[in-house]
Short mmCIF file of C-alpha atoms and ligand atoms in Angstrom, two decimals:
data_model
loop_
_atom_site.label_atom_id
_atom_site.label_comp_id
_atom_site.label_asym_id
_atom_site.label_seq_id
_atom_site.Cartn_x
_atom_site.Cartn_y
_atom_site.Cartn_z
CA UNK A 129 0.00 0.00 0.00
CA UNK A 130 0.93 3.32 -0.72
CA UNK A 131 2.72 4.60 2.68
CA UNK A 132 1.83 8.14 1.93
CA UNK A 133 -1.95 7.33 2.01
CA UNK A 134 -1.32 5.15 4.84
CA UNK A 135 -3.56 6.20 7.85
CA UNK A 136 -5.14 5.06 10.91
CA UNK A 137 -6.99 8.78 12.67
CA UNK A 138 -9.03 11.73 11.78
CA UNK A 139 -10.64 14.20 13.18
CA UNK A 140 -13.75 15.68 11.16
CA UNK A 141 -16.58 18.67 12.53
CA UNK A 142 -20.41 17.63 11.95
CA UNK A 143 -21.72 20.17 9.90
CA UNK A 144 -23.86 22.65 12.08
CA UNK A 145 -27.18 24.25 10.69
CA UNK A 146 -25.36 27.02 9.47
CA UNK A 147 -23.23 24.84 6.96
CA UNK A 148 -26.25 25.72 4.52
CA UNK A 149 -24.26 29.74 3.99
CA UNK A 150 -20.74 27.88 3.78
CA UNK A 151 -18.54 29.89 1.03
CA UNK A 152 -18.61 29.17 -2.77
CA UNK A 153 -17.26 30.44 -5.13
CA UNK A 154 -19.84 30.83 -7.70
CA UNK A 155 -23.48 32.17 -7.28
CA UNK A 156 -25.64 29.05 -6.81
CA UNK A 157 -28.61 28.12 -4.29
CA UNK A 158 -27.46 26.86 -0.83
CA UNK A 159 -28.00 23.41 -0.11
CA UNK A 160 -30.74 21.79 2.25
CA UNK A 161 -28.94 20.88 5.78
CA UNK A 162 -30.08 17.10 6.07
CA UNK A 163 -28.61 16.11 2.69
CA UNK A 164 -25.34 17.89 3.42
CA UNK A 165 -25.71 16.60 6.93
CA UNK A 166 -26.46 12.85 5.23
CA UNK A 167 -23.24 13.12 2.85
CA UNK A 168 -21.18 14.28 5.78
CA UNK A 169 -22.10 10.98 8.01
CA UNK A 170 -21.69 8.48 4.77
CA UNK A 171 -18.03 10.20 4.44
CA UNK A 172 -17.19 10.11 8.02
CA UNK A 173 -18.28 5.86 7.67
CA UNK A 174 -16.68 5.28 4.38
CA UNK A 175 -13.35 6.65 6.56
CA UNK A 176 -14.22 4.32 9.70
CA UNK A 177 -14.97 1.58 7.12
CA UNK A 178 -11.23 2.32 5.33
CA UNK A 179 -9.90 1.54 8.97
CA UNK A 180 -9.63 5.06 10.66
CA UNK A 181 -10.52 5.54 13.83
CA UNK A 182 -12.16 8.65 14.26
CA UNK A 183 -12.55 11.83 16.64
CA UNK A 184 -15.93 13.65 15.65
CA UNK A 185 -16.25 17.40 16.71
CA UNK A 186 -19.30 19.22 17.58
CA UNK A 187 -20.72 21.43 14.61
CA UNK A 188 -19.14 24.93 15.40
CA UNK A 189 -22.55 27.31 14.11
CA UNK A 190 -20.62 30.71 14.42
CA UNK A 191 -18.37 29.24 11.64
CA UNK A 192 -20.45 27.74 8.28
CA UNK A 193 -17.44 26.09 6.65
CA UNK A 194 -16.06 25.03 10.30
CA UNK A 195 -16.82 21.12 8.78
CA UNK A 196 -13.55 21.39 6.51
CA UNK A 197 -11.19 20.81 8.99
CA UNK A 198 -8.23 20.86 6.49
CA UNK A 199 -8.79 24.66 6.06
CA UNK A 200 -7.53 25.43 9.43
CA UNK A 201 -4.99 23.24 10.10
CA UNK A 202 -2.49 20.48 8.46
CA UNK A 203 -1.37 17.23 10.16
CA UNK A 204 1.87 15.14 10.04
CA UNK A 205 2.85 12.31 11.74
CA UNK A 206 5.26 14.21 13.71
CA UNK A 207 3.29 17.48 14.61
CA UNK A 208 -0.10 19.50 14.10
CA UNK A 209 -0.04 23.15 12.38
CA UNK A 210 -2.48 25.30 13.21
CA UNK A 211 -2.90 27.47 9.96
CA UNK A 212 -4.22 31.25 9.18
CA UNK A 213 -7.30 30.75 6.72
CA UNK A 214 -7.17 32.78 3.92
CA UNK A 215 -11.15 33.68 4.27
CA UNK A 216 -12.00 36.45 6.70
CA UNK A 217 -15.19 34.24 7.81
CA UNK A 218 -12.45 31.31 8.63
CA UNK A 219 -9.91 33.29 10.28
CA UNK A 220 -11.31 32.05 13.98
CA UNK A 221 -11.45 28.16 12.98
CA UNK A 222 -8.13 27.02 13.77
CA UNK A 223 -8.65 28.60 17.81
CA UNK A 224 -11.07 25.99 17.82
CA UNK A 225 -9.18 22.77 16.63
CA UNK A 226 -5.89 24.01 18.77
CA UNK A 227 -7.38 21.78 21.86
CA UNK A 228 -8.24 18.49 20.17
CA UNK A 229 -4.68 18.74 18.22
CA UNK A 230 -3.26 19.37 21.44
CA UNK A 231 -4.26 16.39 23.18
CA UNK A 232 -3.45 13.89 19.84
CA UNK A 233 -0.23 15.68 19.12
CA UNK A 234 3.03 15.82 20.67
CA UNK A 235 3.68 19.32 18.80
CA UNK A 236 1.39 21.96 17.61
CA UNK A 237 2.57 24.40 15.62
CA UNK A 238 0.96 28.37 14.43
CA UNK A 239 1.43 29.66 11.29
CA UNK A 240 3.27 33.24 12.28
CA UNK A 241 2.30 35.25 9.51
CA UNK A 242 0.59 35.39 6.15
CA UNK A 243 -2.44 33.19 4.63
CA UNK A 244 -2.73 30.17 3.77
CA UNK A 245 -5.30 26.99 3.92
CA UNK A 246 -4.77 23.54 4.32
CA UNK A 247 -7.03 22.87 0.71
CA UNK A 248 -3.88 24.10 -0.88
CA UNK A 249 -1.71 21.88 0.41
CA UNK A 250 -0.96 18.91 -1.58
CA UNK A 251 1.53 15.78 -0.09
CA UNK A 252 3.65 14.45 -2.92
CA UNK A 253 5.78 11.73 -2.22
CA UNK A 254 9.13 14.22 -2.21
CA UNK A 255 7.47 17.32 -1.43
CA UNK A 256 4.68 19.49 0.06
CA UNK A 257 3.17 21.90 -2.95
CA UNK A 258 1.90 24.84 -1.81
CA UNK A 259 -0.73 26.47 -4.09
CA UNK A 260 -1.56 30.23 -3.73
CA UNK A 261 -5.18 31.32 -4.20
CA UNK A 262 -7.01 33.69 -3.44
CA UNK A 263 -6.84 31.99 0.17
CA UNK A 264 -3.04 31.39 0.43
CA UNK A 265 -0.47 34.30 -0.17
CA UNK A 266 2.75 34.07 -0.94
CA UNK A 267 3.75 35.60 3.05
CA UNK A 268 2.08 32.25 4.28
CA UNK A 269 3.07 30.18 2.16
CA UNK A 270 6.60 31.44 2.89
CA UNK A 271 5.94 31.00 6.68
CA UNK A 272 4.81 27.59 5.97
CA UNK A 273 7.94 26.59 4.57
CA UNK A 274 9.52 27.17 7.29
CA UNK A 275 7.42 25.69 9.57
CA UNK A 276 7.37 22.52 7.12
CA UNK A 277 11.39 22.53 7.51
CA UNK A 278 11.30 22.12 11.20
CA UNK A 279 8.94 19.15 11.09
CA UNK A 280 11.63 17.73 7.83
CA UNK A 281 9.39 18.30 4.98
CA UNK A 282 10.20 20.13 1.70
CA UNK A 283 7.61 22.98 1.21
CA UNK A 284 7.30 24.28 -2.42
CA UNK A 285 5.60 26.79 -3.66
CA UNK A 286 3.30 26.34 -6.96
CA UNK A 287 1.37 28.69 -9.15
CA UNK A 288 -1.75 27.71 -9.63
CA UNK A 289 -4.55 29.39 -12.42
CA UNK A 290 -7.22 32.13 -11.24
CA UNK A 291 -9.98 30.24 -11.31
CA UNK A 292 -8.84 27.36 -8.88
CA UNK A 293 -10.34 27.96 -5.17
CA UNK A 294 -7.80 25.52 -3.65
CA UNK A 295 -4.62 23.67 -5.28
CA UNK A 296 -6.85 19.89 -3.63
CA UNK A 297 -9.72 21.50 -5.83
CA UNK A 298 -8.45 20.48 -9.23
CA UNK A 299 -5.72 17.79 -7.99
CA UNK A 300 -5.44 14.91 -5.47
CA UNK A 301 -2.95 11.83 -5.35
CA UNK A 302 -3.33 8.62 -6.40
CA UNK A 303 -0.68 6.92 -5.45
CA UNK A 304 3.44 7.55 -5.22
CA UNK A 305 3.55 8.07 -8.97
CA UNK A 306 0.09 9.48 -9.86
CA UNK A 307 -1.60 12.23 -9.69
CA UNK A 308 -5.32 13.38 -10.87
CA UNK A 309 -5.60 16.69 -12.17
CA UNK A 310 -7.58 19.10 -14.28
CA UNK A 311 -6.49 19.83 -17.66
CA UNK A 312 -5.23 23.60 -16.79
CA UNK A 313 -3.53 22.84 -13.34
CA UNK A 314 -1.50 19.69 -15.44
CA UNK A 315 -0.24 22.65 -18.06
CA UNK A 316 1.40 24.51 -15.43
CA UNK A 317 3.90 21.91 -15.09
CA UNK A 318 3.72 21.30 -11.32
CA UNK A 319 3.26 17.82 -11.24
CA UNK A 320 6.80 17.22 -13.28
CA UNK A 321 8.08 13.75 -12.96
CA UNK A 322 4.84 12.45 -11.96
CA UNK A 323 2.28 10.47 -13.90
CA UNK A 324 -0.75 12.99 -14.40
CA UNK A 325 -4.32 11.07 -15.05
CA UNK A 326 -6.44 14.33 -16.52
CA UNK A 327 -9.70 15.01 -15.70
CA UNK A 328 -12.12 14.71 -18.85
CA UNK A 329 -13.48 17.98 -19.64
CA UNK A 330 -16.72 18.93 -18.14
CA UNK A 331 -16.22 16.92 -15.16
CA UNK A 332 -13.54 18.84 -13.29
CA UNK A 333 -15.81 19.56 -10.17
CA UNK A 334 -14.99 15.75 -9.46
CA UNK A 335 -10.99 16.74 -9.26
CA UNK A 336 -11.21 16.34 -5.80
CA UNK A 337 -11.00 12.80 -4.73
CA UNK A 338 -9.16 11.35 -1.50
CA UNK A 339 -6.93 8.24 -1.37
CA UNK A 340 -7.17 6.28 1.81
CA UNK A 341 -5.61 3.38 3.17
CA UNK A 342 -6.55 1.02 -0.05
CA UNK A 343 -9.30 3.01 -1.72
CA UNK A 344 -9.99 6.06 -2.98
CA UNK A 345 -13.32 8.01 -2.30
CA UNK A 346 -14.72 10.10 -5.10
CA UNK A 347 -17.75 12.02 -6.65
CA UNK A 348 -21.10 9.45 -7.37
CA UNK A 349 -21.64 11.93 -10.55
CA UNK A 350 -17.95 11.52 -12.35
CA UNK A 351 -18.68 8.91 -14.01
CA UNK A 352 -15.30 9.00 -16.30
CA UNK A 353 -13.18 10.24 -13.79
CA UNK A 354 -14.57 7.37 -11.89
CA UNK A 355 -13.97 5.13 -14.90
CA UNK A 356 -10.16 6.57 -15.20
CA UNK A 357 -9.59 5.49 -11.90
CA UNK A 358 -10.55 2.22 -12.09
CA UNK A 359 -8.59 1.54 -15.19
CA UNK A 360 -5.65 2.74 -13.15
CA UNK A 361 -6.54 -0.63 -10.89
CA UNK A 362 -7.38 1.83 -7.79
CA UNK A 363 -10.54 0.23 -5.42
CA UNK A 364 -13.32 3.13 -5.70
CA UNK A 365 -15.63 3.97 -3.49
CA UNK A 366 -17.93 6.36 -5.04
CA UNK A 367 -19.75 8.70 -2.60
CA UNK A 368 -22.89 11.23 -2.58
CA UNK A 369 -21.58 14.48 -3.00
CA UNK A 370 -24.13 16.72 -4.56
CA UNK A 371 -25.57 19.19 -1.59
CA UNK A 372 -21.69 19.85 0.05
CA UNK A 373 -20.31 20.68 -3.67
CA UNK A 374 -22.78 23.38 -3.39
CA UNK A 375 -20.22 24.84 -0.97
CA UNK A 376 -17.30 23.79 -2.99
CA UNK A 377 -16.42 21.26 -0.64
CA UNK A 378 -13.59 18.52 -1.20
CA UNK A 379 -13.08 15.29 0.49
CA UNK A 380 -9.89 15.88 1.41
CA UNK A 381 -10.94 19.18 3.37
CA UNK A 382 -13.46 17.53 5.08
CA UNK A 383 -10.72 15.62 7.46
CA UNK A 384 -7.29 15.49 8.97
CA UNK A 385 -5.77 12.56 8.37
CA UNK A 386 -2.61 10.95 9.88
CA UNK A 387 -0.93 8.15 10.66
CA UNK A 388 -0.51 6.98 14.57
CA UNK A 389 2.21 5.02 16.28
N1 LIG B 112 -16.82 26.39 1.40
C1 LIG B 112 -15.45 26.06 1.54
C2 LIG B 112 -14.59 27.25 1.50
O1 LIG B 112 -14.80 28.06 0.64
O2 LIG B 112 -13.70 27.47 2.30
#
């Protein structure tokens, strides 16, 4: 099995009533709680079913988009960073995921300065790319390569086009070789030296898909991207997604995922 996809925790926030006015980026209708609510609880048991055990928070209501943990904060193996949301409606989340990293994590770690989410930060097998957005600038992106350093990881920073909300928006990896990614975020050249499985055009809302353990959860309505990665001999699990794409939601920003002793 892939050891960068190899984990055994995460910690994910049930969506709280207010979920309905999370961010998007375009201009469409907000979704209806209970099916963003349902979607939420078949991820969290597709995770528990890939072998994770699981630490559920309590919906946060003051925050809408407080149910993508991976906004707020990044985990490793050998420490938690607490991160400075590029979203002025996010900047309070990571206060509130501080004590539950504390208590799993022998190190936890701010972000000094700058912006930058978790949803553009993408693991590669040699390196952590760094995508700046209109959520991460290049002052915390800087400041996260530092912090990366004294943790031993390579940060990197990548360029990624306009009209990507996160870097994990139009990419994800597959496996130590592969990545998935959207026609315009391959041409940049980023993913150099690495297999690149594109996204057929007109489905890259389904970019976003998260490898766990020995599966990989993606978008029910994808059905070529879903087709792509089952040629590449990857076990699929495809999952309801409809009502939390409303509010651009991945699955990789709905958890943080790690890998225990
Ligand atoms: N709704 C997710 C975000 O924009 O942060």
């Amino acid at each position: 099995m892939s050891q960068i996809h190899s984990f055994n925790r995460a910690i994910l926030r049930k969506p709280g009533a207010s979920v309905v006015k999370g961010l998007r980026a375009g201009a469409g209708g907000d979704p209806v709680f209970a099916d963003v609510a349902s979607e939420h609880a078949a991820y969290a048991a597709a995770l528990a079913d890939a072998g994770l055990s699981l630490t559920v928070l309590d919906p946060l209501e003051e925050y809408p988009d407080a149910l993508f943990v991976e906004d707020p904060a990044l985990v490793f193996p050998e420490a938690a960073i607490v991160l400075r949301p590029g979203a002025p409606s996010r900047a309070g989340e990571g206060a509130f995921l501080r004590p539950t990293l504390e208590q799993l994590f022998e190190q936890v770690i701010d972000l000094p300065v700058g912006h930058a989410d978790g949803g553009d930060v993408l693991m590669l097998p040699d390196k952590v790319l760094i995508g700046l957005s209109a959520r991460t600038d290049r002052e915390g992106a800087e400041a996260l390569i530092a912090v990366l350093a004294t943790i031993g990881y390579r940060g990197v920073i990548a360029e990624t086009p306009r009209e990507v909300l996160h870097l994990k928006t139009a990419s994800s990896l597959l496996d130590e070789e592969t990545v998935l990614s959207t026609r315009a975020l391959a041409a940049t050249g980023i993913f150099a030296g690495l297999r690149v499985i594109e996204v057929p055009d007109g489905e890259e809302g389904g970019a976003n898909v998260l490898r766990v353990n020995d599966r990989v959860l993606a978008g029910a309505h994808y059905p070529r991207i879903l087709e792509a990665l089952d040629a590449h001999g990857l076990n699929v699990m495809p999952l309801e997604n409809a009502a939390i794409a409303m509010i651009d939601a991945g699955f990789t920003c709905m958890s943080l995922r790690w890998s225990a002793p």
